[in-house]
mmCIF file with all atom_site columns, C-alpha atoms in Angstrom:
data_model
loop_
_atom_site.group_PDB
_atom_site.id
_atom_site.type_symbol
_atom_site.label_atom_id
_atom_site.label_alt_id
_atom_site.label_comp_id
_atom_site.label_asym_id
_atom_site.label_entity_id
_atom_site.label_seq_id
_atom_site.pdbx_PDB_ins_code
_atom_site.Cartn_x
_atom_site.Cartn_y
_atom_site.Cartn_z
_atom_site.occupancy
_atom_site.B_iso_or_equiv
_atom_site.pdbx_formal_charge
_atom_site.auth_seq_id
_atom_site.auth_comp_id
_atom_site.auth_asym_id
_atom_site.auth_atom_id
_atom_site.pdbx_PDB_model_num
ATOM 1   C CA . GLY A 1 1   ? 19.856  0.368   3.744   1.00 48.00 ? 1   GLY A CA 1
ATOM 2   C CA . GLU A 1 2   ? 17.724  -0.300  0.697   1.00 62.00 ? 2   GLU A CA 1
ATOM 3   C CA . ASP A 1 3   ? 14.528  -1.179  2.541   1.00 82.00 ? 3   ASP A CA 1
ATOM 4   C CA . VAL A 1 4   ? 11.994  0.923   4.396   1.00 92.00 ? 4   VAL A CA 1
ATOM 5   C CA . GLU A 1 5   ? 12.310  -0.457  7.914   1.00 94.00 ? 5   GLU A CA 1
ATOM 6   C CA . GLN A 1 6   ? 9.720   -0.796  10.653  1.00 96.00 ? 6   GLN A CA 1
ATOM 7   C CA . SER A 1 7   ? 9.635   -2.799  13.847  1.00 91.00 ? 7   SER A CA 1
ATOM 8   C CA . LEU A 1 8   ? 7.316   -5.779  13.497  1.00 92.00 ? 8   LEU A CA 1
ATOM 9   C CA . PHE A 1 9   ? 5.218   -5.565  16.652  1.00 96.00 ? 9   PHE A CA 1
ATOM 10  C CA . LEU A 1 10  ? 3.980   -3.050  19.208  1.00 97.00 ? 10  LEU A CA 1
ATOM 11  C CA . SER A 1 11  ? 1.694   -3.724  22.142  1.00 97.00 ? 11  SER A CA 1
ATOM 12  C CA . VAL A 1 12  ? 0.088   -0.960  24.228  1.00 97.00 ? 12  VAL A CA 1
ATOM 13  C CA . ARG A 1 13  ? -2.667  -0.645  26.796  1.00 97.00 ? 13  ARG A CA 1
ATOM 14  C CA . GLU A 1 14  ? -5.930  1.066   25.900  1.00 97.00 ? 14  GLU A CA 1
ATOM 15  C CA . GLY A 1 15  ? -5.733  4.778   26.650  1.00 97.00 ? 15  GLY A CA 1
ATOM 16  C CA . ASP A 1 16  ? -1.944  4.932   26.341  1.00 97.00 ? 16  ASP A CA 1
ATOM 17  C CA . SER A 1 17  ? -0.092  6.559   23.457  1.00 97.00 ? 17  SER A CA 1
ATOM 18  C CA . SER A 1 18  ? 1.405   4.449   20.666  1.00 97.00 ? 18  SER A CA 1
ATOM 19  C CA . VAL A 1 19  ? 4.499   5.448   18.729  1.00 97.00 ? 19  VAL A CA 1
ATOM 20  C CA . ILE A 1 20  ? 5.268   3.602   15.512  1.00 98.00 ? 20  ILE A CA 1
ATOM 21  C CA . ASN A 1 21  ? 8.646   4.252   13.932  1.00 97.00 ? 21  ASN A CA 1
ATOM 22  C CA . CYS A 1 22  ? 9.902   4.034   10.368  1.00 97.00 ? 22  CYS A CA 1
ATOM 23  C CA . THR A 1 23  ? 13.279  4.537   8.724   1.00 96.00 ? 23  THR A CA 1
ATOM 24  C CA . TYR A 1 24  ? 13.085  5.293   5.037   1.00 94.00 ? 24  TYR A CA 1
ATOM 25  C CA . THR A 1 25  ? 15.701  5.125   2.336   1.00 90.00 ? 25  THR A CA 1
ATOM 26  C CA . ASP A 1 26  ? 15.787  8.319   0.284   1.00 86.00 ? 26  ASP A CA 1
ATOM 27  C CA . SER A 1 27  ? 16.334  11.644  2.020   1.00 82.00 ? 27  SER A CA 1
ATOM 28  C CA . SER A 1 28  ? 14.923  13.361  -1.083  1.00 85.00 ? 28  SER A CA 1
ATOM 29  C CA . SER A 1 29  ? 11.570  11.604  -0.863  1.00 85.00 ? 29  SER A CA 1
ATOM 30  C CA . THR A 1 30  ? 8.886   14.195  -1.446  1.00 84.00 ? 30  THR A CA 1
ATOM 31  C CA . TYR A 1 31  ? 5.993   12.733  0.513   1.00 90.00 ? 31  TYR A CA 1
ATOM 32  C CA . LEU A 1 32  ? 5.825   10.195  3.324   1.00 94.00 ? 32  LEU A CA 1
ATOM 33  C CA . TYR A 1 33  ? 2.655   8.319   4.153   1.00 95.00 ? 33  TYR A CA 1
ATOM 34  C CA . TRP A 1 34  ? 1.058   6.296   6.903   1.00 97.00 ? 34  TRP A CA 1
ATOM 35  C CA . TYR A 1 35  ? -1.514  3.635   6.030   1.00 97.00 ? 35  TYR A CA 1
ATOM 36  C CA . LYS A 1 36  ? -3.570  1.329   8.270   1.00 97.00 ? 36  LYS A CA 1
ATOM 37  C CA . GLN A 1 37  ? -4.541  -2.212  7.257   1.00 96.00 ? 37  GLN A CA 1
ATOM 38  C CA . GLU A 1 38  ? -7.169  -4.169  9.156   1.00 94.00 ? 38  GLU A CA 1
ATOM 39  C CA . PRO A 1 39  ? -7.563  -7.941  8.661   1.00 89.00 ? 39  PRO A CA 1
ATOM 40  C CA . GLY A 1 40  ? -8.907  -8.831  5.230   1.00 86.00 ? 40  GLY A CA 1
ATOM 41  C CA . ALA A 1 41  ? -9.004  -5.227  4.091   1.00 88.00 ? 41  ALA A CA 1
ATOM 42  C CA . GLY A 1 42  ? -6.994  -2.950  1.885   1.00 89.00 ? 42  GLY A CA 1
ATOM 43  C CA . LEU A 1 43  ? -4.847  -0.061  3.045   1.00 94.00 ? 43  LEU A CA 1
ATOM 44  C CA . GLN A 1 44  ? -6.554  2.992   4.501   1.00 95.00 ? 44  GLN A CA 1
ATOM 45  C CA . LEU A 1 45  ? -4.723  6.298   4.150   1.00 95.00 ? 45  LEU A CA 1
ATOM 46  C CA . LEU A 1 46  ? -4.288  7.812   7.619   1.00 96.00 ? 46  LEU A CA 1
ATOM 47  C CA . THR A 1 47  ? -2.126  10.828  6.971   1.00 96.00 ? 47  THR A CA 1
ATOM 48  C CA . TYR A 1 48  ? 0.831   12.060  4.997   1.00 94.00 ? 48  TYR A CA 1
ATOM 49  C CA . ILE A 1 49  ? 3.510   14.691  5.368   1.00 94.00 ? 49  ILE A CA 1
ATOM 50  C CA . PHE A 1 50  ? 5.370   16.780  2.834   1.00 92.00 ? 50  PHE A CA 1
ATOM 51  C CA . SER A 1 51  ? 9.132   16.667  3.137   1.00 89.00 ? 51  SER A CA 1
ATOM 52  C CA . ASN A 1 52  ? 9.471   20.358  4.019   1.00 90.00 ? 52  ASN A CA 1
ATOM 53  C CA . MET A 1 53  ? 7.473   19.836  7.237   1.00 92.00 ? 53  MET A CA 1
ATOM 54  C CA . ASP A 1 54  ? 8.757   18.579  10.586  1.00 94.00 ? 54  ASP A CA 1
ATOM 55  C CA . MET A 1 55  ? 5.419   17.769  12.149  1.00 96.00 ? 55  MET A CA 1
ATOM 56  C CA . LYS A 1 56  ? 1.787   17.301  11.244  1.00 96.00 ? 56  LYS A CA 1
ATOM 57  C CA . GLN A 1 57  ? -1.098  16.820  13.647  1.00 96.00 ? 57  GLN A CA 1
ATOM 58  C CA . ASP A 1 58  ? -4.507  15.468  12.758  1.00 93.00 ? 58  ASP A CA 1
ATOM 59  C CA . GLN A 1 59  ? -6.827  14.766  15.700  1.00 95.00 ? 59  GLN A CA 1
ATOM 60  C CA . ARG A 1 60  ? -5.274  11.828  17.605  1.00 97.00 ? 60  ARG A CA 1
ATOM 61  C CA . LEU A 1 61  ? -2.467  11.392  15.070  1.00 97.00 ? 61  LEU A CA 1
ATOM 62  C CA . THR A 1 62  ? 0.876   13.191  15.152  1.00 97.00 ? 62  THR A CA 1
ATOM 63  C CA . VAL A 1 63  ? 3.517   12.637  12.494  1.00 97.00 ? 63  VAL A CA 1
ATOM 64  C CA . LEU A 1 64  ? 7.124   13.623  13.142  1.00 97.00 ? 64  LEU A CA 1
ATOM 65  C CA . LEU A 1 65  ? 9.709   13.786  10.368  1.00 96.00 ? 65  LEU A CA 1
ATOM 66  C CA . ASN A 1 66  ? 13.481  13.891  10.855  1.00 94.00 ? 66  ASN A CA 1
ATOM 67  C CA . LYS A 1 67  ? 14.945  14.270  7.364   1.00 92.00 ? 67  LYS A CA 1
ATOM 68  C CA . LYS A 1 68  ? 18.543  14.198  8.533   1.00 91.00 ? 68  LYS A CA 1
ATOM 69  C CA . ASP A 1 69  ? 18.100  10.739  10.042  1.00 93.00 ? 69  ASP A CA 1
ATOM 70  C CA . LYS A 1 70  ? 15.446  9.655   7.492   1.00 93.00 ? 70  LYS A CA 1
ATOM 71  C CA . HIS A 1 71  ? 13.168  8.846   10.396  1.00 95.00 ? 71  HIS A CA 1
ATOM 72  C CA . LEU A 1 72  ? 9.385   9.072   10.428  1.00 96.00 ? 72  LEU A CA 1
ATOM 73  C CA . SER A 1 73  ? 7.105   8.373   13.359  1.00 97.00 ? 73  SER A CA 1
ATOM 74  C CA . LEU A 1 74  ? 3.376   8.121   13.939  1.00 98.00 ? 74  LEU A CA 1
ATOM 75  C CA . ARG A 1 75  ? 2.007   8.833   17.397  1.00 98.00 ? 75  ARG A CA 1
ATOM 76  C CA . ILE A 1 76  ? -1.540  7.760   18.222  1.00 98.00 ? 76  ILE A CA 1
ATOM 77  C CA . ALA A 1 77  ? -2.905  9.448   21.329  1.00 98.00 ? 77  ALA A CA 1
ATOM 78  C CA . ASP A 1 78  ? -5.437  7.698   23.584  1.00 97.00 ? 78  ASP A CA 1
ATOM 79  C CA . THR A 1 79  ? -5.078  4.409   21.701  1.00 98.00 ? 79  THR A CA 1
ATOM 80  C CA . GLN A 1 80  ? -8.304  2.416   21.385  1.00 97.00 ? 80  GLN A CA 1
ATOM 81  C CA . THR A 1 81  ? -8.954  -1.260  20.652  1.00 95.00 ? 81  THR A CA 1
ATOM 82  C CA . GLY A 1 82  ? -10.184 -0.213  17.210  1.00 95.00 ? 82  GLY A CA 1
ATOM 83  C CA . ASP A 1 83  ? -6.671  1.009   16.449  1.00 97.00 ? 83  ASP A CA 1
ATOM 84  C CA . SER A 1 84  ? -5.401  -2.592  16.453  1.00 97.00 ? 84  SER A CA 1
ATOM 85  C CA . ALA A 1 85  ? -4.137  -3.173  12.906  1.00 97.00 ? 85  ALA A CA 1
ATOM 86  C CA . ILE A 1 86  ? -0.984  -3.224  10.812  1.00 97.00 ? 86  ILE A CA 1
ATOM 87  C CA . TYR A 1 87  ? 0.504   0.196   10.106  1.00 98.00 ? 87  TYR A CA 1
ATOM 88  C CA . PHE A 1 88  ? 2.620   0.811   7.002   1.00 97.00 ? 88  PHE A CA 1
ATOM 89  C CA . CYS A 1 89  ? 4.817   3.742   6.254   1.00 97.00 ? 89  CYS A CA 1
ATOM 90  C CA . ALA A 1 90  ? 5.613   4.529   2.626   1.00 95.00 ? 90  ALA A CA 1
ATOM 91  C CA . GLU A 1 91  ? 7.930   6.909   0.847   1.00 93.00 ? 91  GLU A CA 1
ATOM 92  C CA . SER A 1 92  ? 7.607   8.434   -2.586  1.00 89.00 ? 92  SER A CA 1
ATOM 93  C CA . PRO A 1 93  ? 11.117  9.005   -4.008  1.00 83.00 ? 93  PRO A CA 1
ATOM 94  C CA . PRO A 1 94  ? 11.652  12.050  -6.227  1.00 80.00 ? 94  PRO A CA 1
ATOM 95  C CA . GLY A 1 95  ? 11.172  11.637  -9.938  1.00 75.00 ? 95  GLY A CA 1
ATOM 96  C CA . THR A 1 96  ? 8.719   8.791   -9.424  1.00 74.00 ? 96  THR A CA 1
ATOM 97  C CA . TYR A 1 97  ? 5.242   8.601   -8.030  1.00 76.00 ? 97  TYR A CA 1
ATOM 98  C CA . LYS A 1 98  ? 5.558   5.010   -6.891  1.00 84.00 ? 98  LYS A CA 1
ATOM 99  C CA . TYR A 1 99  ? 5.307   4.197   -3.208  1.00 91.00 ? 99  TYR A CA 1
ATOM 100 C CA . ILE A 1 100 ? 7.857   2.073   -1.407  1.00 92.00 ? 100 ILE A CA 1
ATOM 101 C CA . PHE A 1 101 ? 6.258   0.453   1.613   1.00 95.00 ? 101 PHE A CA 1
ATOM 102 C CA . GLY A 1 102 ? 7.781   -0.794  4.818   1.00 95.00 ? 102 GLY A CA 1
ATOM 103 C CA . THR A 1 103 ? 7.072   -4.275  6.129   1.00 93.00 ? 103 THR A CA 1
ATOM 104 C CA . GLY A 1 104 ? 4.408   -2.975  8.510   1.00 96.00 ? 104 GLY A CA 1
ATOM 105 C CA . THR A 1 105 ? 4.085   -2.763  12.303  1.00 97.00 ? 105 THR A CA 1
ATOM 106 C CA . ARG A 1 106 ? 1.388   -4.853  13.924  1.00 97.00 ? 106 ARG A CA 1
ATOM 107 C CA . LEU A 1 107 ? -0.193  -2.816  16.729  1.00 98.00 ? 107 LEU A CA 1
ATOM 108 C CA . LYS A 1 108 ? -2.057  -4.715  19.403  1.00 97.00 ? 108 LYS A CA 1
ATOM 109 C CA . VAL A 1 109 ? -4.118  -2.720  21.886  1.00 97.00 ? 109 VAL A CA 1
ATOM 110 C CA . LEU A 1 110 ? -4.831  -4.457  25.170  1.00 95.00 ? 110 LEU A CA 1
ATOM 111 C CA . ALA A 1 111 ? -8.077  -3.663  26.984  1.00 89.00 ? 111 ALA A CA 1
ATOM 112 C CA . GLU B 2 1   ? -17.847 8.690   -2.691  1.00 70.00 ? 1   GLU B CA 1
ATOM 113 C CA . ALA B 2 2   ? -17.553 5.043   -3.682  1.00 83.00 ? 2   ALA B CA 1
ATOM 114 C CA . GLY B 2 3   ? -14.145 3.520   -3.050  1.00 93.00 ? 3   GLY B CA 1
ATOM 115 C CA . VAL B 2 4   ? -11.961 1.345   -5.232  1.00 96.00 ? 4   VAL B CA 1
ATOM 116 C CA . ALA B 2 5   ? -13.853 -1.837  -6.114  1.00 97.00 ? 5   ALA B CA 1
ATOM 117 C CA . GLN B 2 6   ? -12.100 -5.145  -6.712  1.00 97.00 ? 6   GLN B CA 1
ATOM 118 C CA . SER B 2 7   ? -13.345 -8.597  -7.597  1.00 97.00 ? 7   SER B CA 1
ATOM 119 C CA . PRO B 2 8   ? -13.257 -11.391 -6.817  1.00 97.00 ? 8   PRO B CA 1
ATOM 120 C CA . ARG B 2 9   ? -12.382 -11.144 -3.120  1.00 96.00 ? 9   ARG B CA 1
ATOM 121 C CA . TYR B 2 10  ? -10.917 -14.626 -3.053  1.00 97.00 ? 10  TYR B CA 1
ATOM 122 C CA . LYS B 2 11  ? -9.623  -17.017 -5.683  1.00 97.00 ? 11  LYS B CA 1
ATOM 123 C CA . ILE B 2 12  ? -8.168  -20.502 -5.371  1.00 97.00 ? 12  ILE B CA 1
ATOM 124 C CA . ILE B 2 13  ? -6.559  -22.120 -8.400  1.00 97.00 ? 13  ILE B CA 1
ATOM 125 C CA . GLU B 2 14  ? -4.040  -24.820 -9.151  1.00 97.00 ? 14  GLU B CA 1
ATOM 126 C CA . LYS B 2 15  ? -0.561  -24.001 -10.383 1.00 95.00 ? 15  LYS B CA 1
ATOM 127 C CA . ARG B 2 16  ? -0.267  -23.530 -14.142 1.00 96.00 ? 16  ARG B CA 1
ATOM 128 C CA . GLN B 2 17  ? -3.888  -22.334 -14.365 1.00 97.00 ? 17  GLN B CA 1
ATOM 129 C CA . SER B 2 18  ? -4.869  -18.807 -15.384 1.00 97.00 ? 18  SER B CA 1
ATOM 130 C CA . VAL B 2 19  ? -6.582  -16.149 -13.290 1.00 98.00 ? 19  VAL B CA 1
ATOM 131 C CA . ALA B 2 20  ? -7.823  -12.606 -13.798 1.00 98.00 ? 20  ALA B CA 1
ATOM 132 C CA . PHE B 2 21  ? -8.607  -9.818  -11.376 1.00 97.00 ? 21  PHE B CA 1
ATOM 133 C CA . TRP B 2 22  ? -10.746 -6.771  -11.974 1.00 98.00 ? 22  TRP B CA 1
ATOM 134 C CA . CYS B 2 23  ? -10.513 -3.249  -10.562 1.00 98.00 ? 23  CYS B CA 1
ATOM 135 C CA . ASN B 2 24  ? -12.855 -0.270  -10.814 1.00 97.00 ? 24  ASN B CA 1
ATOM 136 C CA . PRO B 2 25  ? -11.096 2.851   -9.505  1.00 97.00 ? 25  PRO B CA 1
ATOM 137 C CA . ILE B 2 26  ? -12.689 5.842   -7.821  1.00 96.00 ? 26  ILE B CA 1
ATOM 138 C CA . SER B 2 27  ? -14.608 7.876   -10.388 1.00 94.00 ? 27  SER B CA 1
ATOM 139 C CA . GLY B 2 28  ? -12.428 10.474  -12.073 1.00 93.00 ? 28  GLY B CA 1
ATOM 140 C CA . HIS B 2 29  ? -9.121  9.044   -10.881 1.00 95.00 ? 29  HIS B CA 1
ATOM 141 C CA . ALA B 2 30  ? -6.648  9.097   -13.739 1.00 94.00 ? 30  ALA B CA 1
ATOM 142 C CA . THR B 2 31  ? -3.927  7.008   -12.112 1.00 94.00 ? 31  THR B CA 1
ATOM 143 C CA . LEU B 2 32  ? -4.350  3.311   -11.311 1.00 96.00 ? 32  LEU B CA 1
ATOM 144 C CA . TYR B 2 33  ? -1.905  0.951   -9.611  1.00 96.00 ? 33  TYR B CA 1
ATOM 145 C CA . TRP B 2 34  ? -1.681  -2.790  -9.089  1.00 97.00 ? 34  TRP B CA 1
ATOM 146 C CA . TYR B 2 35  ? 0.285   -4.046  -6.092  1.00 97.00 ? 35  TYR B CA 1
ATOM 147 C CA . GLN B 2 36  ? 1.239   -7.521  -4.903  1.00 97.00 ? 36  GLN B CA 1
ATOM 148 C CA . GLN B 2 37  ? 1.246   -8.051  -1.139  1.00 96.00 ? 37  GLN B CA 1
ATOM 149 C CA . ILE B 2 38  ? 2.829   -11.300 0.036   1.00 95.00 ? 38  ILE B CA 1
ATOM 150 C CA . LEU B 2 39  ? 1.919   -12.408 3.540   1.00 92.00 ? 39  LEU B CA 1
ATOM 151 C CA . GLY B 2 40  ? 3.930   -10.536 6.149   1.00 90.00 ? 40  GLY B CA 1
ATOM 152 C CA . GLN B 2 41  ? 5.236   -7.922  3.719   1.00 92.00 ? 41  GLN B CA 1
ATOM 153 C CA . GLY B 2 42  ? 4.295   -4.493  2.495   1.00 93.00 ? 42  GLY B CA 1
ATOM 154 C CA . PRO B 2 43  ? 2.709   -4.030  -0.935  1.00 95.00 ? 43  PRO B CA 1
ATOM 155 C CA . LYS B 2 44  ? 5.033   -3.973  -3.947  1.00 95.00 ? 44  LYS B CA 1
ATOM 156 C CA . LEU B 2 45  ? 4.099   -2.100  -7.106  1.00 94.00 ? 45  LEU B CA 1
ATOM 157 C CA . LEU B 2 46  ? 3.500   -4.243  -10.188 1.00 97.00 ? 46  LEU B CA 1
ATOM 158 C CA . ILE B 2 47  ? 2.234   -1.668  -12.675 1.00 96.00 ? 47  ILE B CA 1
ATOM 159 C CA . GLN B 2 48  ? 1.055   1.943   -12.830 1.00 95.00 ? 48  GLN B CA 1
ATOM 160 C CA . PHE B 2 49  ? -1.330  3.382   -15.432 1.00 95.00 ? 49  PHE B CA 1
ATOM 161 C CA . GLN B 2 50  ? -1.990  7.021   -16.245 1.00 93.00 ? 50  GLN B CA 1
ATOM 162 C CA . ASN B 2 51  ? -5.350  6.974   -18.039 1.00 92.00 ? 51  ASN B CA 1
ATOM 163 C CA . ASN B 2 52  ? -4.931  4.082   -20.492 1.00 88.00 ? 52  ASN B CA 1
ATOM 164 C CA . GLY B 2 53  ? -1.154  4.302   -20.787 1.00 93.00 ? 53  GLY B CA 1
ATOM 165 C CA . VAL B 2 54  ? 1.477   2.380   -18.802 1.00 94.00 ? 54  VAL B CA 1
ATOM 166 C CA . VAL B 2 55  ? 3.751   4.627   -16.727 1.00 92.00 ? 55  VAL B CA 1
ATOM 167 C CA . ASP B 2 56  ? 5.797   1.978   -14.919 1.00 92.00 ? 56  ASP B CA 1
ATOM 168 C CA . ASP B 2 57  ? 5.761   -1.794  -15.344 1.00 95.00 ? 57  ASP B CA 1
ATOM 169 C CA . SER B 2 58  ? 9.376   -2.413  -14.405 1.00 93.00 ? 58  SER B CA 1
ATOM 170 C CA . GLN B 2 59  ? 8.419   -4.805  -11.575 1.00 93.00 ? 59  GLN B CA 1
ATOM 171 C CA . LEU B 2 60  ? 5.819   -6.770  -13.535 1.00 96.00 ? 60  LEU B CA 1
ATOM 172 C CA . PRO B 2 61  ? 6.932   -10.343 -14.392 1.00 95.00 ? 61  PRO B CA 1
ATOM 173 C CA . LYS B 2 62  ? 5.968   -9.979  -18.012 1.00 95.00 ? 62  LYS B CA 1
ATOM 174 C CA . ASP B 2 63  ? 6.473   -13.624 -18.876 1.00 96.00 ? 63  ASP B CA 1
ATOM 175 C CA . ARG B 2 64  ? 3.340   -14.495 -16.902 1.00 97.00 ? 64  ARG B CA 1
ATOM 176 C CA . PHE B 2 65  ? 1.634   -11.273 -15.774 1.00 98.00 ? 65  PHE B CA 1
ATOM 177 C CA . SER B 2 66  ? -0.269  -8.845  -17.966 1.00 97.00 ? 66  SER B CA 1
ATOM 178 C CA . ALA B 2 67  ? -2.512  -5.874  -17.263 1.00 97.00 ? 67  ALA B CA 1
ATOM 179 C CA . GLU B 2 68  ? -4.636  -3.533  -19.269 1.00 96.00 ? 68  GLU B CA 1
ATOM 180 C CA . ARG B 2 69  ? -6.759  -0.445  -18.836 1.00 95.00 ? 69  ARG B CA 1
ATOM 181 C CA . LEU B 2 70  ? -8.171  -0.102  -22.298 1.00 84.00 ? 70  LEU B CA 1
ATOM 182 C CA . LYS B 2 71  ? -10.684 2.723   -21.774 1.00 89.00 ? 71  LYS B CA 1
ATOM 183 C CA . GLY B 2 72  ? -8.763  4.465   -19.005 1.00 87.00 ? 72  GLY B CA 1
ATOM 184 C CA . VAL B 2 73  ? -11.237 3.422   -16.301 1.00 93.00 ? 73  VAL B CA 1
ATOM 185 C CA . ASP B 2 74  ? -11.484 -0.260  -15.264 1.00 96.00 ? 74  ASP B CA 1
ATOM 186 C CA . SER B 2 75  ? -8.435  -2.472  -15.264 1.00 98.00 ? 75  SER B CA 1
ATOM 187 C CA . THR B 2 76  ? -7.723  -6.199  -15.329 1.00 98.00 ? 76  THR B CA 1
ATOM 188 C CA . LEU B 2 77  ? -4.628  -8.026  -14.127 1.00 98.00 ? 77  LEU B CA 1
ATOM 189 C CA . LYS B 2 78  ? -3.986  -11.522 -15.463 1.00 98.00 ? 78  LYS B CA 1
ATOM 190 C CA . ILE B 2 79  ? -1.607  -14.276 -14.459 1.00 98.00 ? 79  ILE B CA 1
ATOM 191 C CA . GLN B 2 80  ? -0.938  -17.073 -16.938 1.00 97.00 ? 80  GLN B CA 1
ATOM 192 C CA . PRO B 2 81  ? 0.326   -19.598 -15.920 1.00 96.00 ? 81  PRO B CA 1
ATOM 193 C CA . ALA B 2 82  ? 0.229   -19.210 -12.151 1.00 97.00 ? 82  ALA B CA 1
ATOM 194 C CA . LYS B 2 83  ? 3.086   -20.391 -9.920  1.00 96.00 ? 83  LYS B CA 1
ATOM 195 C CA . LEU B 2 84  ? 3.030   -21.252 -6.234  1.00 96.00 ? 84  LEU B CA 1
ATOM 196 C CA . GLU B 2 85  ? 4.937   -18.069 -5.390  1.00 96.00 ? 85  GLU B CA 1
ATOM 197 C CA . ASP B 2 86  ? 2.104   -15.956 -6.848  1.00 97.00 ? 86  ASP B CA 1
ATOM 198 C CA . SER B 2 87  ? 0.018   -16.653 -3.742  1.00 97.00 ? 87  SER B CA 1
ATOM 199 C CA . ALA B 2 88  ? -0.607  -13.166 -2.371  1.00 97.00 ? 88  ALA B CA 1
ATOM 200 C CA . VAL B 2 89  ? -3.158  -10.398 -2.044  1.00 97.00 ? 89  VAL B CA 1
ATOM 201 C CA . TYR B 2 90  ? -3.438  -8.285  -5.194  1.00 98.00 ? 90  TYR B CA 1
ATOM 202 C CA . LEU B 2 91  ? -4.345  -4.718  -4.364  1.00 97.00 ? 91  LEU B CA 1
ATOM 203 C CA . CYS B 2 92  ? -5.610  -2.068  -6.728  1.00 97.00 ? 92  CYS B CA 1
ATOM 204 C CA . ALA B 2 93  ? -5.211  1.617   -5.884  1.00 96.00 ? 93  ALA B CA 1
ATOM 205 C CA . SER B 2 94  ? -6.152  4.839   -7.620  1.00 96.00 ? 94  SER B CA 1
ATOM 206 C CA . SER B 2 95  ? -5.387  8.517   -7.274  1.00 94.00 ? 95  SER B CA 1
ATOM 207 C CA . PRO B 2 96  ? -6.707  11.648  -8.985  1.00 92.00 ? 96  PRO B CA 1
ATOM 208 C CA . ASN B 2 97  ? -3.294  12.102  -10.527 1.00 85.00 ? 97  ASN B CA 1
ATOM 209 C CA . SER B 2 98  ? 0.096   10.552  -9.962  1.00 80.00 ? 98  SER B CA 1
ATOM 210 C CA . ASN B 2 99  ? 1.229   13.168  -7.416  1.00 81.00 ? 99  ASN B CA 1
ATOM 211 C CA . GLN B 2 100 ? -1.743  12.708  -5.092  1.00 87.00 ? 100 GLN B CA 1
ATOM 212 C CA . PRO B 2 101 ? -2.363  10.129  -2.337  1.00 91.00 ? 101 PRO B CA 1
ATOM 213 C CA . GLN B 2 102 ? -3.383  6.652   -3.396  1.00 94.00 ? 102 GLN B CA 1
ATOM 214 C CA . HIS B 2 103 ? -6.613  5.027   -2.245  1.00 95.00 ? 103 HIS B CA 1
ATOM 215 C CA . PHE B 2 104 ? -6.750  1.239   -2.025  1.00 95.00 ? 104 PHE B CA 1
ATOM 216 C CA . GLY B 2 105 ? -9.375  -1.400  -2.640  1.00 96.00 ? 105 GLY B CA 1
ATOM 217 C CA . ASP B 2 106 ? -9.843  -4.405  -0.338  1.00 95.00 ? 106 ASP B CA 1
ATOM 218 C CA . GLY B 2 107 ? -7.808  -6.652  -2.611  1.00 96.00 ? 107 GLY B CA 1
ATOM 219 C CA . THR B 2 108 ? -8.131  -10.121 -4.087  1.00 97.00 ? 108 THR B CA 1
ATOM 220 C CA . ARG B 2 109 ? -6.597  -12.929 -2.050  1.00 97.00 ? 109 ARG B CA 1
ATOM 221 C CA . LEU B 2 110 ? -5.099  -15.526 -4.416  1.00 98.00 ? 110 LEU B CA 1
ATOM 222 C CA . SER B 2 111 ? -4.163  -19.004 -3.242  1.00 97.00 ? 111 SER B CA 1
ATOM 223 C CA . ILE B 2 112 ? -2.278  -21.351 -5.537  1.00 97.00 ? 112 ILE B CA 1
ATOM 224 C CA . LEU B 2 113 ? -2.507  -25.077 -4.799  1.00 93.00 ? 113 LEU B CA 1
#
């Protein structure tokens, strides 16, 4: 497909793990990013992974990259109510430094 | 470190009017981006500057949109005349250079009546 695809909604209970999935378009993309957007705010960079890595862990966040399937995931451990937001993945195709964003996944954390 | 500053936060205008947005990037960041984010969608790049030069404006509707970064620091984005479909959040982002992660401002929410 030509679009970066994400599921629209995810609902989890506080304390559970959340897994947000993304399918990107260009297997040669150099970097892949995860951003968080809270209501009325801009995008906050959470983490990013270089294309030669399979996994990156940063505190409660784990990013998994499957280049063969062009699949990226973000796992949030011990999800808190403050994690409720929209999460965007983005790819940066080779030869360009522009970002192509997905449509975003709205995460709702239930207390 | 101060983040990317944008103003105004909100703007309401009637169609066919003009509007301008302002962005002050993080100090020392050479690359500046303007994105349009329509409700329910991800941001889409309008224009990218490297210092005061345009790197990519292929997605900028040049018949009505213009942008400048004359001194390689602050930038303005203008729409003239506005159409109903321009209702969106306009986000500014900056990065130290074009191959480094982008940092976003809080955006300007534009409503066209």
